[in-house]
XYZ file of C-alpha atoms in Angstrom:
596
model
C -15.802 -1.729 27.692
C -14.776 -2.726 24.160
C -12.567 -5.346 23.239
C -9.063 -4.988 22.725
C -7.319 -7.221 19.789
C -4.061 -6.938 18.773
C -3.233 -8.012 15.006
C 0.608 -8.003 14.618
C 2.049 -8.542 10.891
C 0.048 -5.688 9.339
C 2.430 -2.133 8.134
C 1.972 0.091 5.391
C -0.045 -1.536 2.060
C -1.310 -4.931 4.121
C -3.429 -2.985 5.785
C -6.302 -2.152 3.659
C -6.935 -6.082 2.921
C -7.334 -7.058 6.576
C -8.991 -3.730 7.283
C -11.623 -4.691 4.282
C -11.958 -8.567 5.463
C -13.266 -6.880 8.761
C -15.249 -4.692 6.919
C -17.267 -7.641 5.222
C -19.375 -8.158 8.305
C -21.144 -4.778 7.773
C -21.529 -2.184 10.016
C -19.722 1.199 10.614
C -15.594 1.558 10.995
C -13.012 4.075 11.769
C -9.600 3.212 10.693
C -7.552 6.304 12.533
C -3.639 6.662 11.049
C -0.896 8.799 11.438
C -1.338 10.893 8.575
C -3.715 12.911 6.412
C -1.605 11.277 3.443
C -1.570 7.759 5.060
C -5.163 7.948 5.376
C -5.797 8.544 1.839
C -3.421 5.563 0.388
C -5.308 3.934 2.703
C -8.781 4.817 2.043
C -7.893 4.503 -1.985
C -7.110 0.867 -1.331
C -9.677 0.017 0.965
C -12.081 1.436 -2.074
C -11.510 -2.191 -3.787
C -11.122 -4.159 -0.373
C -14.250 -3.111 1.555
C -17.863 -3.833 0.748
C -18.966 -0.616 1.255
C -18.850 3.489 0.863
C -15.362 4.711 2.155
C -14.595 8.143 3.420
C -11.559 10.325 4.177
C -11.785 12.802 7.222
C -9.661 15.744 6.370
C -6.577 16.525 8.865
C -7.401 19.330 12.050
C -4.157 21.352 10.450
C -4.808 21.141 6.781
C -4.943 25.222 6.892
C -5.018 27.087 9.703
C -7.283 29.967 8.646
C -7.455 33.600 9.900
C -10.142 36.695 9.572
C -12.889 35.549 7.689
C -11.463 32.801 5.929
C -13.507 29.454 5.878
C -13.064 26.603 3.716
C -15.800 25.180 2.604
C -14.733 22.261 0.177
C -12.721 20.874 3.681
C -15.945 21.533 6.060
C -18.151 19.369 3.004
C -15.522 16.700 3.288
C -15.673 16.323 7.352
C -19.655 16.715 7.150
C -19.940 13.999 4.844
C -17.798 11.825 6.655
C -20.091 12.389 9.572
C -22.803 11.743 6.996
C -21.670 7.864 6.156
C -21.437 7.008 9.644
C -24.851 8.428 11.030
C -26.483 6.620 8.221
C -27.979 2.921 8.519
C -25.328 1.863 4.926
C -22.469 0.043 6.480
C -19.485 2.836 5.690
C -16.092 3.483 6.784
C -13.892 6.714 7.664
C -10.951 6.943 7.671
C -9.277 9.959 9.086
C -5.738 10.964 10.271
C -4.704 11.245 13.814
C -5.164 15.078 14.563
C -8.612 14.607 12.820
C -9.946 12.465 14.356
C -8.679 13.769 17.769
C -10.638 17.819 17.117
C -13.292 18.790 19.427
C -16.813 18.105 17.966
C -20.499 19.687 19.935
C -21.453 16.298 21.878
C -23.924 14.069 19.821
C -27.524 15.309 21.300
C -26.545 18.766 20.082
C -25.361 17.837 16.653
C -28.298 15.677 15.506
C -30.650 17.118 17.659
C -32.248 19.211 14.809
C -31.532 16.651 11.883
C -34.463 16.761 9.132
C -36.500 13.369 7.985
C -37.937 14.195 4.670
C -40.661 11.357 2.916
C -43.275 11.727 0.198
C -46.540 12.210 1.991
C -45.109 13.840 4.524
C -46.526 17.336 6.247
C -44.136 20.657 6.499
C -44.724 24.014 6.470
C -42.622 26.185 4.121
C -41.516 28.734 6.341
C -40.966 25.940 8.752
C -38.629 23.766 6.530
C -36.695 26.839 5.192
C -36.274 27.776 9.188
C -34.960 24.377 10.068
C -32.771 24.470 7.251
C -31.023 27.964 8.180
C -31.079 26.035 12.209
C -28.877 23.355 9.949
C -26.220 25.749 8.796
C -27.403 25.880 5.205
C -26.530 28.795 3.221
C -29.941 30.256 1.263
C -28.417 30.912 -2.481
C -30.411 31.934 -5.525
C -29.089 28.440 -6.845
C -28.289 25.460 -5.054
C -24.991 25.079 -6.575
C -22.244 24.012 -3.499
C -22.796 21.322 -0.285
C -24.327 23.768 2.385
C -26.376 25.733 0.177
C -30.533 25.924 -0.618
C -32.717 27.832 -2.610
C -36.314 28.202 -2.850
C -38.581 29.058 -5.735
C -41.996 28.736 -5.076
C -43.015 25.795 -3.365
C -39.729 24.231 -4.537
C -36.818 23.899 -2.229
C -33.463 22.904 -3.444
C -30.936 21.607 -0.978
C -27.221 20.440 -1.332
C -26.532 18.058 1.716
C -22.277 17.917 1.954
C -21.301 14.672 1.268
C -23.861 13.977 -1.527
C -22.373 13.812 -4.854
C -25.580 16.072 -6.393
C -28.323 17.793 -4.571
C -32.177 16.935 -3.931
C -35.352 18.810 -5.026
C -38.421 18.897 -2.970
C -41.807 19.849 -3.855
C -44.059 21.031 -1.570
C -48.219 20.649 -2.710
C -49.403 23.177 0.296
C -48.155 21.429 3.066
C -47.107 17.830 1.734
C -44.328 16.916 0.550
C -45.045 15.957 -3.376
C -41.801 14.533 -4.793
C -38.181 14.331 -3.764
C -35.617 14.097 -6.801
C -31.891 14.265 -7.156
C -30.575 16.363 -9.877
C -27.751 17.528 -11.684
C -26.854 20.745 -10.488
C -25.145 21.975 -13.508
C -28.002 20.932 -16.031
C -30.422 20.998 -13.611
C -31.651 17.944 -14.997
C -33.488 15.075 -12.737
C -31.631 12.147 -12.404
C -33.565 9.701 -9.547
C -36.990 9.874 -7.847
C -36.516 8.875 -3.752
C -39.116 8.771 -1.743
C -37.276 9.620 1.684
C -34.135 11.869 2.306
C -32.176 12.792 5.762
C -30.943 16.248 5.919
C -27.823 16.360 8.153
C -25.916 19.600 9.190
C -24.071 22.063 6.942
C -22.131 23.348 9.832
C -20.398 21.511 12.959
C -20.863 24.440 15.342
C -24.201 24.939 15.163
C -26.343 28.155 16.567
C -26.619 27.300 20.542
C -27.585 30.248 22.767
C -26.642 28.320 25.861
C -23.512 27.003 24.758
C -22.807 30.704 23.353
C -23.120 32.578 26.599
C -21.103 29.814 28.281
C -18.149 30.564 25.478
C -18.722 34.481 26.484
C -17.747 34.216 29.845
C -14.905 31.362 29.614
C -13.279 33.304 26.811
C -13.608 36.725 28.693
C -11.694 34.891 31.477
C -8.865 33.649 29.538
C -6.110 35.407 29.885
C -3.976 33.881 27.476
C -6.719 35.340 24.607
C -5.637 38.451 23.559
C -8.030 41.500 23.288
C -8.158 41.732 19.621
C -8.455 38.200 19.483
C -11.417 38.163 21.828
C -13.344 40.876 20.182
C -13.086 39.159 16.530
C -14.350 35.961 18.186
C -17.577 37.802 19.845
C -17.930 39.631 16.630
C -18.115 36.129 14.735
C -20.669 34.611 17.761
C -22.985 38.470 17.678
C -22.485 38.107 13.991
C -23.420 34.511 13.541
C -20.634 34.196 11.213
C -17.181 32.323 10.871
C -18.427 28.925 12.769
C -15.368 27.246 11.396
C -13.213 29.790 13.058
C -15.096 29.451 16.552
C -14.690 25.398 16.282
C -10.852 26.464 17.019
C -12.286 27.172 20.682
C -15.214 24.370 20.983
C -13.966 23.389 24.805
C -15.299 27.020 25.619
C -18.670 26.257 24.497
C -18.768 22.669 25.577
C -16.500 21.451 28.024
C -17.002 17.859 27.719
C -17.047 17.731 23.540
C -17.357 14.671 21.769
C -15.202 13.099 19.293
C -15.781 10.795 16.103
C -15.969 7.728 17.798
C -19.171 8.991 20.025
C -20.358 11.763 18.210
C -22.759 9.165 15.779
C -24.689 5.949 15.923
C -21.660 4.408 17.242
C -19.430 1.754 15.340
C -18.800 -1.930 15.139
C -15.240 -1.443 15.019
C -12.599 0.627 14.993
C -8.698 0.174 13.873
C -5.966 2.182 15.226
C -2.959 1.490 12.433
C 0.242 1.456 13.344
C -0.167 3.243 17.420
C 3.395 3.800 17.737
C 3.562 6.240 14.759
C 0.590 7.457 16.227
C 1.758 8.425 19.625
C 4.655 10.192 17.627
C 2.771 11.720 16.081
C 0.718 13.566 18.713
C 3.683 14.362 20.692
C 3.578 17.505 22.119
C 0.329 18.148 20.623
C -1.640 18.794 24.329
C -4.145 16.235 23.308
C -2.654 12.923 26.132
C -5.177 10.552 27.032
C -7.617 11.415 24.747
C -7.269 8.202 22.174
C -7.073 6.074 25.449
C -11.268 6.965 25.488
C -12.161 4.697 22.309
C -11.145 1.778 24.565
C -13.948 2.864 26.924
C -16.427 2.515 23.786
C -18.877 -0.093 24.312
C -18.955 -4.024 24.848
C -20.429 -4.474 21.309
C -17.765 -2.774 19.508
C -14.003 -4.220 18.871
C -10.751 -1.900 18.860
C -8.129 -3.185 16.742
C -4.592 -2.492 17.153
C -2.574 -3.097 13.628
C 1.170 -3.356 14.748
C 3.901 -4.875 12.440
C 5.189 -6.692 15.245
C 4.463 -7.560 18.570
C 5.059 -4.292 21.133
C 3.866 -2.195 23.729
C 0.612 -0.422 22.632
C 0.758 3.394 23.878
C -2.476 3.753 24.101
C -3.765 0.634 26.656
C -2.647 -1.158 28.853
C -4.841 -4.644 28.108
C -5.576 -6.964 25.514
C -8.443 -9.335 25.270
C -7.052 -11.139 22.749
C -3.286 -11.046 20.707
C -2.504 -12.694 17.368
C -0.414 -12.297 14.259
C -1.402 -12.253 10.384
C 2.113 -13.474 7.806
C 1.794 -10.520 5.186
C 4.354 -9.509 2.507
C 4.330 -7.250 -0.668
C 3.479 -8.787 -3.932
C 6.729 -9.701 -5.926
C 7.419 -6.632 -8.468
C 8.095 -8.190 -12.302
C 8.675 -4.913 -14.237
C 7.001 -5.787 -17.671
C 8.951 -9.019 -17.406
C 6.291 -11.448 -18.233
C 7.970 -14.614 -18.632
C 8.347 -14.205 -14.659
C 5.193 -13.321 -13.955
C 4.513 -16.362 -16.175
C 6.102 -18.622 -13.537
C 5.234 -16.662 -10.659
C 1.642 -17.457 -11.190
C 2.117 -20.957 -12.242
C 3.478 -21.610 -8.808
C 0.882 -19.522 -6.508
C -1.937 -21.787 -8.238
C 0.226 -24.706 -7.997
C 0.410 -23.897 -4.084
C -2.664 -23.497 -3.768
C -3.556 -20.127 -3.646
C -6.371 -17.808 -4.766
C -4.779 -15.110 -7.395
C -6.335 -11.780 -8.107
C -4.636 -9.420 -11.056
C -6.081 -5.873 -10.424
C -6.400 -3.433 -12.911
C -7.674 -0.533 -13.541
C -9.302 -0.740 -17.058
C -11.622 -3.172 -18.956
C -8.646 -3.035 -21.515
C -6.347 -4.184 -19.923
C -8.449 -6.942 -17.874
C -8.723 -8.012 -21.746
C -4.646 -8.391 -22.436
C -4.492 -9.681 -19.108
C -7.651 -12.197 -19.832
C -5.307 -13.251 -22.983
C -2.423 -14.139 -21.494
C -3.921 -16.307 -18.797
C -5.544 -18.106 -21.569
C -2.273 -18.739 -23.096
C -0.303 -20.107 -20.402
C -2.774 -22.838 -19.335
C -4.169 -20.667 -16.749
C -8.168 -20.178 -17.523
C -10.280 -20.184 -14.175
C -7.806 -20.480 -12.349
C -6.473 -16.692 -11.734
C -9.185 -14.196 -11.030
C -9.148 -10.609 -12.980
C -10.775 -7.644 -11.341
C -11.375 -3.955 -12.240
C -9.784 -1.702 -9.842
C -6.962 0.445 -8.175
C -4.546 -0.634 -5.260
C -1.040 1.101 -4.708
C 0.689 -2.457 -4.555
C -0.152 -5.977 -4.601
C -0.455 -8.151 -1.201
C 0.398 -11.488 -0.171
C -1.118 -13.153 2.980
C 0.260 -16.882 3.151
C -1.678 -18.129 6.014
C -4.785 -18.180 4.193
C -3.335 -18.063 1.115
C -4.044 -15.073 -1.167
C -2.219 -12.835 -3.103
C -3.345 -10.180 -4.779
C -1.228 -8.219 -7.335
C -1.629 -4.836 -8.976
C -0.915 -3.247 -12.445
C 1.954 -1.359 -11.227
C 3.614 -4.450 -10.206
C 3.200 -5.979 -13.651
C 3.950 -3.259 -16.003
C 6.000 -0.504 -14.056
C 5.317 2.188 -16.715
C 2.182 2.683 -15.479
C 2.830 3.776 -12.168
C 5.847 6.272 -14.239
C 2.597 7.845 -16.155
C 0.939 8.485 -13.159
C 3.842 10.225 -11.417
C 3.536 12.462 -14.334
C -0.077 13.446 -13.938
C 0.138 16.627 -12.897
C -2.158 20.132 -12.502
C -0.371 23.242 -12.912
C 2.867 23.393 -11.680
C 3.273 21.643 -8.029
C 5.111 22.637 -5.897
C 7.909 20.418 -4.216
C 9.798 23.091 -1.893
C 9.285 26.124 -0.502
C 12.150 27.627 -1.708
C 10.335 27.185 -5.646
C 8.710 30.325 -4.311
C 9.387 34.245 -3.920
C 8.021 36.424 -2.415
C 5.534 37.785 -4.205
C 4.473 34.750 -6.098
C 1.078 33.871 -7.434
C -0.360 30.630 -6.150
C -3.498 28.582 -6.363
C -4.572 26.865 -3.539
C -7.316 23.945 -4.854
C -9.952 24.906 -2.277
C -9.085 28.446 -1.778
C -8.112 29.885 -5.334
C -5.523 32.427 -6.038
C -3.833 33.896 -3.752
C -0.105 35.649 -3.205
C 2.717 34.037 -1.369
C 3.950 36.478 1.389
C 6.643 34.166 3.211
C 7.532 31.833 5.083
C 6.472 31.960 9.275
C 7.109 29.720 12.213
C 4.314 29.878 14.333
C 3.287 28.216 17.419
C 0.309 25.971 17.228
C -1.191 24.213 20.715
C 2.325 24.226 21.836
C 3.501 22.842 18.711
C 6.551 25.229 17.173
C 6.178 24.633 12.695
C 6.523 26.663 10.024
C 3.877 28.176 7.794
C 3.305 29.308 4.265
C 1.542 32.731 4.348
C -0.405 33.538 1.548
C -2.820 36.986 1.431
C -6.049 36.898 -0.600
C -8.183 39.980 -1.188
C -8.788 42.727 1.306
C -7.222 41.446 4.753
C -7.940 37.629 4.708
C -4.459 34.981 5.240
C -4.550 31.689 4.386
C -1.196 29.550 6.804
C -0.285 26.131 5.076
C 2.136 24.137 6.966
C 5.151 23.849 5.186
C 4.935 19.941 5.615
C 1.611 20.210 3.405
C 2.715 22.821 0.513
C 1.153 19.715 -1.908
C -1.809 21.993 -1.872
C -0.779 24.885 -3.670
C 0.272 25.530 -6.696
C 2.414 27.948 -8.731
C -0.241 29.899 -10.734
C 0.160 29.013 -14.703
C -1.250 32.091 -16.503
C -0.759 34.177 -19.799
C 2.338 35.556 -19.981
C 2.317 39.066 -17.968
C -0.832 38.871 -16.801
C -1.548 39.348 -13.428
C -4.566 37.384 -12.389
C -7.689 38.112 -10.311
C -6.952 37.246 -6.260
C -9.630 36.167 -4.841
C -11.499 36.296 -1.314
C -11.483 33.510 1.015
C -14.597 34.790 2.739
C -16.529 34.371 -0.947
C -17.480 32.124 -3.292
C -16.096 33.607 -6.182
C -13.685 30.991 -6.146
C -15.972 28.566 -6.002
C -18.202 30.274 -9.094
C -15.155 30.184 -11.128
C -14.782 26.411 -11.012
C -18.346 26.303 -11.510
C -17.735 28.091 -15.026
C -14.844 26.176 -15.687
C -16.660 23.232 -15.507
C -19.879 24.888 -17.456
C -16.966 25.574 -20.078
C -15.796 22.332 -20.034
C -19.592 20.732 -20.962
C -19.978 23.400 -23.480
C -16.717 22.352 -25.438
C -17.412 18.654 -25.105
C -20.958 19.261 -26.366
C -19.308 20.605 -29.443
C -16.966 17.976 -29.365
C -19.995 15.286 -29.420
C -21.756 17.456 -32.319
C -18.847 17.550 -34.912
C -18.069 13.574 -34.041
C -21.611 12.927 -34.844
C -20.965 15.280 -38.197
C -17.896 13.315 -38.796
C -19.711 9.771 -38.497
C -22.006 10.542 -41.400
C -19.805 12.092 -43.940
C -18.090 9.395 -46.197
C -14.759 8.798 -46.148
C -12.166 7.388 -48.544
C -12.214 3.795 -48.524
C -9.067 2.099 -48.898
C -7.932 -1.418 -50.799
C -7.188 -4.058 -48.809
C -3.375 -4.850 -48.084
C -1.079 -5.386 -50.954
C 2.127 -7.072 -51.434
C 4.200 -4.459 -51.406
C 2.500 -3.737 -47.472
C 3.160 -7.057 -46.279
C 6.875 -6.481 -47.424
C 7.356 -3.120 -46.046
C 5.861 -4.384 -42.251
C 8.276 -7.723 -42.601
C 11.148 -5.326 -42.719
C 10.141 -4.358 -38.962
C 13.655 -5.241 -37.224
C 12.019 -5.678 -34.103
C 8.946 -7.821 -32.548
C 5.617 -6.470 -32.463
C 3.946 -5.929 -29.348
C 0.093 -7.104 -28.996
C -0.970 -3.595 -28.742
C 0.960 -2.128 -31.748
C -0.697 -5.212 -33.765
C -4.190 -4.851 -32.166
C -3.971 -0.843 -33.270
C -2.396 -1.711 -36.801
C -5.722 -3.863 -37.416
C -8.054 -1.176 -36.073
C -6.578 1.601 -37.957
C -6.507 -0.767 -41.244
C -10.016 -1.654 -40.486
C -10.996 2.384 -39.739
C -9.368 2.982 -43.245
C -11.057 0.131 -45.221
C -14.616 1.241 -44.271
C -16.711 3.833 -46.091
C -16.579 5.567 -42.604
C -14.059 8.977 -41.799
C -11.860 7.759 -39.431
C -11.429 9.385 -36.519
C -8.762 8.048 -34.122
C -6.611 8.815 -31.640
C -3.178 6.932 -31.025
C -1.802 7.432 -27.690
C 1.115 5.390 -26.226
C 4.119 6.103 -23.792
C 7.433 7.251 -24.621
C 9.134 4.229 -27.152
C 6.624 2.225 -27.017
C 6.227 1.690 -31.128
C 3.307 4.735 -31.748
C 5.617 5.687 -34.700
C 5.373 1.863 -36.599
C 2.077 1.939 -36.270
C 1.987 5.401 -37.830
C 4.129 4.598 -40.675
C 2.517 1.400 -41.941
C -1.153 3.394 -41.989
C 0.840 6.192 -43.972
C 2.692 3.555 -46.281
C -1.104 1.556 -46.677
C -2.154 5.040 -47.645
């Protein structure tokens, strides 16, 4: 049986660097949490903790999807997640509760048919092409989405979900002549491999045994209803719809697996925060089932993050207990005389000090001012994201992010936004166009409660073309937008059983290279037509900046030199100043106007 450890001290943002110092020994993980949301703050973080790929596992009630709906940007998502842990690269998933806790086909089904492909190797066309449709994959005139191939000759293009671009294999009669990945939008080649695994496109996959067994079970339910039944034989007859039929995988296996046992296996797994957990799943009809990953094997360690010490819900031993002192990085708002003297006295104590940003720009200001205060070498600057910084005492090492020097960043963020989100369900009428990011437009229809394994919540309904409904819990409306069109216009709804949707954001992007190609071409026009070259600065400049009643910050001076420089060349300038609200953009403007 596995071994139990509980780590108490560890809550909310400490728990992607203890998470990522397990990590370092290699291997696979699962980190399971409360929360689809929780699982991505986490997995973001763990991104600059861990040594290795990091994956989210999308949440069992992201959508609950009726008639021949099927989402295929969610089923890519869980597939590649499977993906990073059946591989031999250490990797970790990270997945959300009710995720981690669906049904899967038990492993010696799922990877029973899985595809080794090497240079030299011998296949048949007709063979590979009929392994590939045993796989799940979609045949497509172009390879263009994960779970799709084409063939052209004896070229066969494959898009594995999970990979970031798909793989072209040549076939010289029956050997297999070169493997390359390629950019599926330019169709260019981007990197010769000599080897690729070809993992499923589906998680149900075609079974006549398990089939028939799902026949007779469901035919003896009698808490399926008739219409219900004869939509679900339709999908099996039709072999269409898998992700519909995974709704009812204990009909076609009885014992399924899960993602702790579905795969090679892992070398550890963390259960954050169990008591939020077991809340959680409340209700849910899925007791007992979490107590299994304590039954994993000797070999692999189940960690228990708690912030203090408690009674675990889901065991009832422990092989070994102990507690890690954590705390959130102090906060300095832009005030950096304090973080001046905050850093002074972690090195003074001792510590090891990492400032984390995101660009090599800043990393540059920040490089600057540990110069200046006497602190070169002994503060380390890295490139990355976290949500907020970390301090771990006991071992001494704090780490501290950009949003807890300079609070405007995290204030630009919060204002990122993609058409117009919404934060309530009462932003909506009935009637109401909507875009739903892996579904496409759609029309809200109201609001229904609905009763879900037992579970009483309500739903967003929103009707695409012909007869397909798309149910978002209301908890989850994050995923839909109002739709942001030309005035009066009524837009195209789309089908969720299609991939128009998907062909549109195809386009888009398509578009999107086009325009930035003619971006490219009239910068390159610009840079070799002269410009006016301006006198250096006179008196009279020099006067007019003194008169500044304020101090200059180091990036209003740094972009007054570049713009003076720009302007003294023989060169068209061609700059863009961008800045937050108040911070100086107009100065800077003013003394290039004046210098002109």
């Amino acid at each position: 049986m596995a071994r139990i450890v509980n780590i108490t001290g560890i809550s909310d943002i400490r728990t992607a660097p203890v998470a990522g110092e397990i990590a370092s020994g290699g291997g696979h993980g699962l980190i399971i949490t409360a929360s689809y949301g929780r699982a991505r703050r986490i997995a973001s973080d763990l991104s600059f903790f861990a040594p290795c790929k990091v994956a989210v596992l999308p949440d069992e009630e992201q959508s609950i999807l009726r008639f021949e709906a099927r989402s295929a940007e969610v089923l890519a998502a869980r597939l590649g997640a499977f993906k990073l842990l059946a591989e031999d690269e250490a990797g970790i998933v990270v997945a959300p509760v009710m995720g981690a806790l669906k049904p899967l086909p038990p492993a010696d089904v799922f990877l029973k048919d899985v595809l080794r492909l090497e240079i030299g190797g011998e296949t048949e066309r007709s063979e590979l092409i009929a392994a590939l449709v045993r796989l799940g994959y979609e045949r497509s005139a172009t390879a263009e989405a994960p779970g799709q191939f084409a063939v052209r000759g004896d070229i066969i293009d494959v898009y594995m979900p999970g990979d970031a671009e798909p793989v072209r294999v040549e076939l010289f009669d029956t050997e297999i002549d070169s493997i390359r990945v390629y950019d599926h939008m330019t169709q260019r080649s981007l990197e010769n491999i000599n080897s690729k695994t070809v993992y499923p496109a589906r998680i149900l996959l075609d079974d006549e045994e398990a089939f028939a067994r799902a026949r007779k079970r469901i035919s003896e339910d009698p808490d399926i209803t008739e219409e219900e039944r004869d939509f679900i034989f339709e999908c099996i007859d039709e072999g269409i719809n898998h992700q519909y039929l995974e709704r009812f995988m204990t009909y076609f296996y009885p014992e399924p697996a899960h993602v702790w046992d579905i795969l090679r296996g892992f070398d550890f797994v963390i259960i954050e925060d169990p008591s939020r957990i077991a809340e959680e799943i409340k209700d849910r009809n899925v007791d007992g089932i979490l107590e299994n990953v304590n039954q994993l094997p000797d070999d692999i360690t189940v960690y228990y993050f708690t912030p203090f010490a408690q009674q675990i819900p889901f065991t009832d031993r422990l092989d070994e207990l102990s507690h890690i002192a954590s705390r959130q990085a102090p906060a300095f708002n832009g005030r950096l005389d304090v973080l001046e003297a905050e850093l002074k006295r972690y090195v003074g104590s001792g510590y090891d000090v990492t400032l984390v940003c995101s660009s090599q720009d800043r990393l540059i200001n920040l490089s600057e001012l540990i110069d200046r205060i006497g602190l070169k070498g002994k503060v380390e600057l890295k490139e990355g994201s976290i949500s907020s910084g970390t301090e771990l005492p006991d071992t001494k090492r704090v780490w501290i992010s950009e949003t807890d020097m300079f609070p405007n960043i995290r204030r630009r963020r919060s204002r990122k936004r993609k058409g117009a989100p919404i934060k309530v369900f009462t932003d909506l009428r009935k009637g109401d166009y909507v875009v739903h990011e892996a579904h496409g437009v759609g029309r809200f229809a109201g609001v229904e409660k609905m009763d879900i394994h037992g579970s009483v919540r309500d739903y967003l309904r929103i009707e695409y073309a012909g007869k397909d409904v798309l149910f978002v819990p209301v908890d989850q409306m994050e995923s839909i937008q109002k739709f942001v069109g030309s005035d009066g216009a009524e837009p195209k709804i789309n089908g969720l059983s299609g991939g128009d949707w998907q062909k549109t954001k195809a386009r888009a992007k398509a578009a999107i290279r086009d325009m930035a190609e003619e971006f490219l071409k009239l910068s390159a026009e610009r840079a070799v037509t002269p410009g006016y070259r301006f006198g250096a600065d006179s008196t009279w400049q020099k006067e007019f900046e003194d008169a500044f009643p304020y101090a200059e910050t180091e990036d209003q001076l740094r972009c007054t030199e570049e713009i003076k420089k720009d302007m003294e060349s023989e060169k068209a300038m061609d700059r863009l100043l961008c800045g937050d609200v108040g911070y100086g953009k107009i100065e800077v403007a003013c003394r290039a106007v004046f210098k002109c």
